Short mmCIF file of C-alpha atoms in Angstrom, two decimals:
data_model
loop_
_atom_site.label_atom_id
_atom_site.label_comp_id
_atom_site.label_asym_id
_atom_site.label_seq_id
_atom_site.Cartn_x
_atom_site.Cartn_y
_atom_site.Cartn_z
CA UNK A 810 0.00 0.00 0.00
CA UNK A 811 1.11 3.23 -0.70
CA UNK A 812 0.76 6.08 1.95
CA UNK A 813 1.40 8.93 -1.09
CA UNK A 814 2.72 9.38 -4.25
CA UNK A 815 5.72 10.18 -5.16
CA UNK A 816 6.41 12.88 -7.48
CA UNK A 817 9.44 13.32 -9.79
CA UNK A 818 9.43 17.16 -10.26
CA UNK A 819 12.57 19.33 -10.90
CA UNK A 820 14.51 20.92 -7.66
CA UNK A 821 13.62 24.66 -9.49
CA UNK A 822 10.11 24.33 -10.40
CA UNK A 823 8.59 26.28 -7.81
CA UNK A 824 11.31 28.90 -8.07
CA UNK A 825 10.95 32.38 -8.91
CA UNK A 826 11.19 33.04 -12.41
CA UNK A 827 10.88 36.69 -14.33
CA UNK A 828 12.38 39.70 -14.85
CA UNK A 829 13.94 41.13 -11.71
CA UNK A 830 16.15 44.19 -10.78
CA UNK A 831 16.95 47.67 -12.74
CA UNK A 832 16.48 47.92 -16.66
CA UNK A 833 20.38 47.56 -18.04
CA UNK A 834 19.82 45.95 -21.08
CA UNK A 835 23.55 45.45 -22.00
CA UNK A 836 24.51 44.65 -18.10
CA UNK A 837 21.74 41.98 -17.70
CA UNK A 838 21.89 38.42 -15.62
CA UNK A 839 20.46 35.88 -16.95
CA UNK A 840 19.95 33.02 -14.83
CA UNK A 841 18.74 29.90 -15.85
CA UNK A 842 18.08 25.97 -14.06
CA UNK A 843 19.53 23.40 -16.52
CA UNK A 844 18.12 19.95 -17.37
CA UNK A 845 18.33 17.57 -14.36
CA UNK A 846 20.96 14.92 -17.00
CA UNK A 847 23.29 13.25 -15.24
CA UNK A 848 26.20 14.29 -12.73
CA UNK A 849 28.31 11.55 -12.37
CA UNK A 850 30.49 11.74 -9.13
CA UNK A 851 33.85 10.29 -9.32
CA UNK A 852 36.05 8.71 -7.00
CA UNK A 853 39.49 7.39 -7.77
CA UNK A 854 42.39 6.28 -4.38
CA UNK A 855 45.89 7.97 -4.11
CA UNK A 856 47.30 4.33 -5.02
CA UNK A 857 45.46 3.91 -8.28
CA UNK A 858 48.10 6.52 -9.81
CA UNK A 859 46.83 9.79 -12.74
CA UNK A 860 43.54 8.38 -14.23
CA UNK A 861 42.65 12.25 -15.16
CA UNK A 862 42.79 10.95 -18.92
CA UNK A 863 40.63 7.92 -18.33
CA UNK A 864 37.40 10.17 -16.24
CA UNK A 865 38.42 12.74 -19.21
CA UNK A 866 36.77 9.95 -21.43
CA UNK A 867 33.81 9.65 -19.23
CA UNK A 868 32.50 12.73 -20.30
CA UNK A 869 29.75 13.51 -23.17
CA UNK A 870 31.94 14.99 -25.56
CA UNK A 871 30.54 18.50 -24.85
CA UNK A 872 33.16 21.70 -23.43
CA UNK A 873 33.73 21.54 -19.70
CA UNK A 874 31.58 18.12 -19.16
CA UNK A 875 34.46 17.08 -16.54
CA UNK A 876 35.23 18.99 -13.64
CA UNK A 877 37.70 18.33 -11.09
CA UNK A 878 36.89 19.11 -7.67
CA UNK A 879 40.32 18.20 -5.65
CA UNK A 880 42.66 15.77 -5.69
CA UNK A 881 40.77 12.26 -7.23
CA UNK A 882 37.54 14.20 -7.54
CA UNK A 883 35.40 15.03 -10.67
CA UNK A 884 31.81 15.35 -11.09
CA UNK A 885 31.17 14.52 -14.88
CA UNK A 886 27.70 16.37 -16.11
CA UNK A 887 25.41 16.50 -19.02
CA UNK A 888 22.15 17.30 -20.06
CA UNK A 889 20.99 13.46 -20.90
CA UNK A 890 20.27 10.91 -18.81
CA UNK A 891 21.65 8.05 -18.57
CA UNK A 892 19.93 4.78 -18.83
CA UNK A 893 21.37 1.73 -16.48
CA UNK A 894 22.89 0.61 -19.74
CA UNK A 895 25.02 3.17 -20.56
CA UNK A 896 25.83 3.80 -16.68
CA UNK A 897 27.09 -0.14 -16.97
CA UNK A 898 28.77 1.04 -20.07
CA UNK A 899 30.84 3.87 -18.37
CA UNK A 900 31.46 2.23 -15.17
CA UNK A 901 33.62 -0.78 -17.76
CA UNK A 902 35.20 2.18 -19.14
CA UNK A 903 36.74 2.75 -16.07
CA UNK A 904 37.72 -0.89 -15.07
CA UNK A 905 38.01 -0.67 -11.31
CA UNK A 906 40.12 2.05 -11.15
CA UNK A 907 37.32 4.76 -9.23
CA UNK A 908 34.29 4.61 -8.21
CA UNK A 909 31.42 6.34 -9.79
CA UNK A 910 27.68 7.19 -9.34
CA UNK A 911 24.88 9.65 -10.52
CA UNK A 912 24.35 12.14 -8.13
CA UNK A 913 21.73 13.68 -10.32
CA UNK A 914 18.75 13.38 -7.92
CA UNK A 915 20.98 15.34 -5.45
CA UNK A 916 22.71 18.27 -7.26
CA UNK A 917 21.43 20.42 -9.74
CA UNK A 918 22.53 22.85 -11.75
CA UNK A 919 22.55 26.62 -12.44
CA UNK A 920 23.51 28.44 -15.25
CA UNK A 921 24.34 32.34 -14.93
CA UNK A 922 25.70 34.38 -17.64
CA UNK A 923 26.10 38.45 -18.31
CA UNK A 924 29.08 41.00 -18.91
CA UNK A 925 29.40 41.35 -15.10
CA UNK A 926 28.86 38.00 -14.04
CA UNK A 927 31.88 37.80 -12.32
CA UNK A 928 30.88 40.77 -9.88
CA UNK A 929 28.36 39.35 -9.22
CA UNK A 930 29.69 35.96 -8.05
CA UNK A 931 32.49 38.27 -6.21
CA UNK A 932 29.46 39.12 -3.77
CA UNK A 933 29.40 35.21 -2.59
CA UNK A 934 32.90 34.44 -3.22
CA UNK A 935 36.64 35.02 -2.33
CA UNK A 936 37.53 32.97 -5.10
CA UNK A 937 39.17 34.73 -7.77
CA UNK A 938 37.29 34.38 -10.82
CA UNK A 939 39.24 36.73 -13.13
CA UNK A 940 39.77 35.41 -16.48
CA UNK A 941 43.75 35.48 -16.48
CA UNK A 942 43.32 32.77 -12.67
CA UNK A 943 40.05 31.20 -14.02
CA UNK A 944 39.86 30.46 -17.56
CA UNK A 945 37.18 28.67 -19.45
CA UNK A 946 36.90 24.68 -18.16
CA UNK A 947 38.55 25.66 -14.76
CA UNK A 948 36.09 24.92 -11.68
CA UNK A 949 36.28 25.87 -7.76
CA UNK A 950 34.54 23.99 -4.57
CA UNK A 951 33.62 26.88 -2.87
CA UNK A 952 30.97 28.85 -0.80
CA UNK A 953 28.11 30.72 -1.92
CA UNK A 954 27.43 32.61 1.20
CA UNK A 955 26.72 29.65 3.10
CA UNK A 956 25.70 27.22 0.42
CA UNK A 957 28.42 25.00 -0.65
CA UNK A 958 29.06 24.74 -4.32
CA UNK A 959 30.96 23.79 -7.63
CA UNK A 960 31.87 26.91 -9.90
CA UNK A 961 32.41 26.22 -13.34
CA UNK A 962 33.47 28.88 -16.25
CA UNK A 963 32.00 27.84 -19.49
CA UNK A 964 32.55 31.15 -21.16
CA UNK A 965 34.17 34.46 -21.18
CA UNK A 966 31.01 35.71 -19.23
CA UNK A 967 29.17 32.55 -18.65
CA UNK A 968 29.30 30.20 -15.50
CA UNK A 969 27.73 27.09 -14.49
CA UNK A 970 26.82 26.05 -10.33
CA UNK A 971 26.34 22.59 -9.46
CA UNK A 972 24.64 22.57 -5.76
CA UNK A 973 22.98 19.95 -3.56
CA UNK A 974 19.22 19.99 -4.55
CA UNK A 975 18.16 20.75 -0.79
CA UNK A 976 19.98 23.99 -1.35
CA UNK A 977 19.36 24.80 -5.12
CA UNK A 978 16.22 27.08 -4.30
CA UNK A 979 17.69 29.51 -1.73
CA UNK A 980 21.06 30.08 -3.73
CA UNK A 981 18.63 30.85 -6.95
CA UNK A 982 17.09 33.42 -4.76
CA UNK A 983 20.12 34.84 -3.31
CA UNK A 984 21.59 34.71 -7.36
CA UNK A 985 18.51 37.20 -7.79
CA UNK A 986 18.99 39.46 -4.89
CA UNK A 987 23.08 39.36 -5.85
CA UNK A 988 21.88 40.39 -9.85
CA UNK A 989 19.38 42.79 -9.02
CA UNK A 990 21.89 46.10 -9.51
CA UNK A 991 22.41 44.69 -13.46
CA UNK A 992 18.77 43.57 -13.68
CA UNK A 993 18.52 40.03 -14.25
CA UNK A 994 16.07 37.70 -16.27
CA UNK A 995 15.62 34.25 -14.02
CA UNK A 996 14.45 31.39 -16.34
CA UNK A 997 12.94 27.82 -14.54
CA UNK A 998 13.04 24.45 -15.75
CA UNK A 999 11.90 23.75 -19.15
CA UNK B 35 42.81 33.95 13.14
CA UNK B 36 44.25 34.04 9.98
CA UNK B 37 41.58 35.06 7.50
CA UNK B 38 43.86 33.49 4.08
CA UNK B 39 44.65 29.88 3.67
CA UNK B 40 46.78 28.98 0.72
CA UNK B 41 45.03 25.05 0.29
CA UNK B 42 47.85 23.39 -1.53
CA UNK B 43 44.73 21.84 -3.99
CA UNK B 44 42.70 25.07 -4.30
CA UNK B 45 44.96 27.94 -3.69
CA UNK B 46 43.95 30.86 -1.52
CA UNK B 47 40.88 29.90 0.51
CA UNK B 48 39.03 32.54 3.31
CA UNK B 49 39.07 30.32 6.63
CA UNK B 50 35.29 30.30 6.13
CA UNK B 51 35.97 27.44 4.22
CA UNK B 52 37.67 25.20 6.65
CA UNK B 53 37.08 23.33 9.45
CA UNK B 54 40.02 23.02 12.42
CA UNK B 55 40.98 19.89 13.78
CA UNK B 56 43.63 21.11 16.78
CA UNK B 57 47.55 20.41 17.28
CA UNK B 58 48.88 18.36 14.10
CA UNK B 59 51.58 17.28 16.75
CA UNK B 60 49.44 14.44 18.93
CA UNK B 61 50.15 10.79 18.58
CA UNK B 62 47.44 8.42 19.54
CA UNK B 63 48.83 6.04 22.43
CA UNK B 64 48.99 2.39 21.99
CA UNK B 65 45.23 0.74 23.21
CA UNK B 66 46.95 -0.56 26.78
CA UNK B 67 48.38 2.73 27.49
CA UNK B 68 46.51 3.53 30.34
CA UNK B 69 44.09 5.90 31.32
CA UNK B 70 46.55 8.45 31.74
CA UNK B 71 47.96 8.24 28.27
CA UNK B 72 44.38 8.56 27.32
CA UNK B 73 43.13 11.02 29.22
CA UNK B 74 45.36 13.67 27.77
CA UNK B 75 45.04 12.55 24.50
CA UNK B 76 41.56 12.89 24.29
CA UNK B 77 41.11 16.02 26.71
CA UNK B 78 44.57 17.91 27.74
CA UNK B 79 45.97 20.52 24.89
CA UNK B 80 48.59 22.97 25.11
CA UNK B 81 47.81 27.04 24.29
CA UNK B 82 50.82 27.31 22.51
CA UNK B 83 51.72 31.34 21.97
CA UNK B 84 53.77 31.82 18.23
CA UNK B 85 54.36 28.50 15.91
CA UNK B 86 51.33 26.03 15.78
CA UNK B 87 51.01 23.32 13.13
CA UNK B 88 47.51 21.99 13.00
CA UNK B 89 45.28 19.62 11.09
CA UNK B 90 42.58 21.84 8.93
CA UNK B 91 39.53 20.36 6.91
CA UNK B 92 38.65 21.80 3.71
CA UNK B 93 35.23 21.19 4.14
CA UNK B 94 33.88 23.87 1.41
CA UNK B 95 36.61 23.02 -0.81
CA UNK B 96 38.60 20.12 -1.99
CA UNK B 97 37.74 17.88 1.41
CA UNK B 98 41.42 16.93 2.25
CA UNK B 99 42.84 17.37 5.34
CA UNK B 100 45.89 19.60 5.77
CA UNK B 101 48.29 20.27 8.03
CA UNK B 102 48.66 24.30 8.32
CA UNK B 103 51.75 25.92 10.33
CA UNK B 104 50.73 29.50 11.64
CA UNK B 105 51.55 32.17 14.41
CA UNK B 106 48.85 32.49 17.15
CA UNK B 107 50.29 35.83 17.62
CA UNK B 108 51.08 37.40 14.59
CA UNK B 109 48.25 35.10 12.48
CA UNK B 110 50.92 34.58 9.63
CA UNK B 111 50.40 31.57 7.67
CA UNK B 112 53.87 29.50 7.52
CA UNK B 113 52.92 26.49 5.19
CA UNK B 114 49.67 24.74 4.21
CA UNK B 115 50.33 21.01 3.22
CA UNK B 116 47.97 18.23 2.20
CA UNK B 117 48.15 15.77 5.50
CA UNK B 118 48.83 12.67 3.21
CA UNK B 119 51.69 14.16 1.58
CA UNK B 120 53.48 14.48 4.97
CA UNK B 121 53.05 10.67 5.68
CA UNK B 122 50.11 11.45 8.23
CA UNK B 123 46.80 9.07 7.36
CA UNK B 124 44.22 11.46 5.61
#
């Protein structure tokens, strides 16, 4: 018997979505939740030696799909998800040499993107996002305010936030309140 | 405290970010030590005043223990190293 249904819905479908802040049309935010894919965590021991070429190949082909997070870390994301076959496939790939599993259902992510992108990450950050120290493809473990999360570049003036679901909705609304001075255009799950 | 931690991993980090352990410098006593072995492991620590090497989390960050040598005094950071890399289990 069951006591209540459970319902697959997206961590940012209740969020606020709109147009928010002062009219800047050349300065604006845009903030948008991606597709829920997959975000495989990876796990790989001291002993096992460099397998950074190996996860490398785990990825979907796309620009900055694999992201280290520290030493024998990387979260591996994409828009698709994976069936159990091609999670079989991918685990073979990487013949006992990490550990790996789809974290999808637990972290989300967040795209933000305008010319001053970068000031307004400053406002949750000490992590130097200038694009000399963080190019394109480089990502931080870091703190947004209080909420823990994975910065990504993916463009000159485009970045990408994977956080823990339970937290997605309060950083989307702090993103907001940090974007308001540029005006900023907050998009929810297709 | 010292508000800058250079994480060998992530470079420099605000102390937000980690999590402190205490003195790097304690060796867990053999199980038939005796209580008073025990005891001050698990409850006596020193104040020291200058020099201080202690284990740090990087909880927000990379999450790898480090060992981090600063001045109580002055709050100057003297070297941040990952814990493993120093022989010390991690």
């Amino acid at each position: 018997m069951v006591d209540f249904v459970l319902l697959h819905r997206a961590a940012l479908a209740g969020a606020r979505s709109g147009a928010f802040g002062t009219s800047m049309p050349e300065k604006r935010i845009t903030l948008e939740a991606l597709p829920e894919g997959h975000v495989l965590q990876v796990l790989a021991g001291r002993a096992t030696g460099d397998v950074t070429a190996l996860v490398a190949s785990l990825g979907d082909g796309k620009a900055q799909s694999v992201r280290p997070v520290g030493p024998g870390q990387w979260f591996v994301v994409g828009d698709a998800v994976l069936s159990t076959v091609d999670m079989a496939e991918r685990k073979a790939r990487l013949s006992g040499q990490g550990s790996m599993a789809d974290q999808a259902h637990g972290r989300v992510r967040i795209a933000i993107s305008g010319t001053d992108v970068e000031a307004v990450l400053a406002k949750g950050t000490a992590v130097d996002l200038n694009l000399c120290e963080f190019p394109a493809g480089r990502s931080a473990m870091t703190l947004i305010g209080h909420i823990s999360a994975l910065i990504t570049r993916t463009g000159e003036h485009a970045f990408e936030i994977l956080v823990l679901r339970g937290f997605a909705e309060s950083l989307w609304d702090e993103l907001i309140e940090m974007s308001l001075e540029f005006g900023v255009d907050a998009r929810p799950p297709v | 405290m010292a508000s800058l931690i250079a994480c060998p991993h992530c470079g420099p980090r605000p102390k937000e970010e980690f999590t402190v352990r205490g003195d790097a410098g304690i060796t867990r006593p053999e199980p038939d030590a005796g209580a008073d072995a025990w005891h001050a492991y698990v409850y006596l620590r020193d104040n020291p005043r200058g020099r201080h090497r202690e284990h740090w989390h990087h909880t927000s960050g990379c999450r790898r223990w480090l060992i981090v040598e600063r001045d109580t005094v002055t709050h100057a950071i003297y070297s941040a190293v990952d814990a493993a890399a120093t022989g010390e289990t991690a």
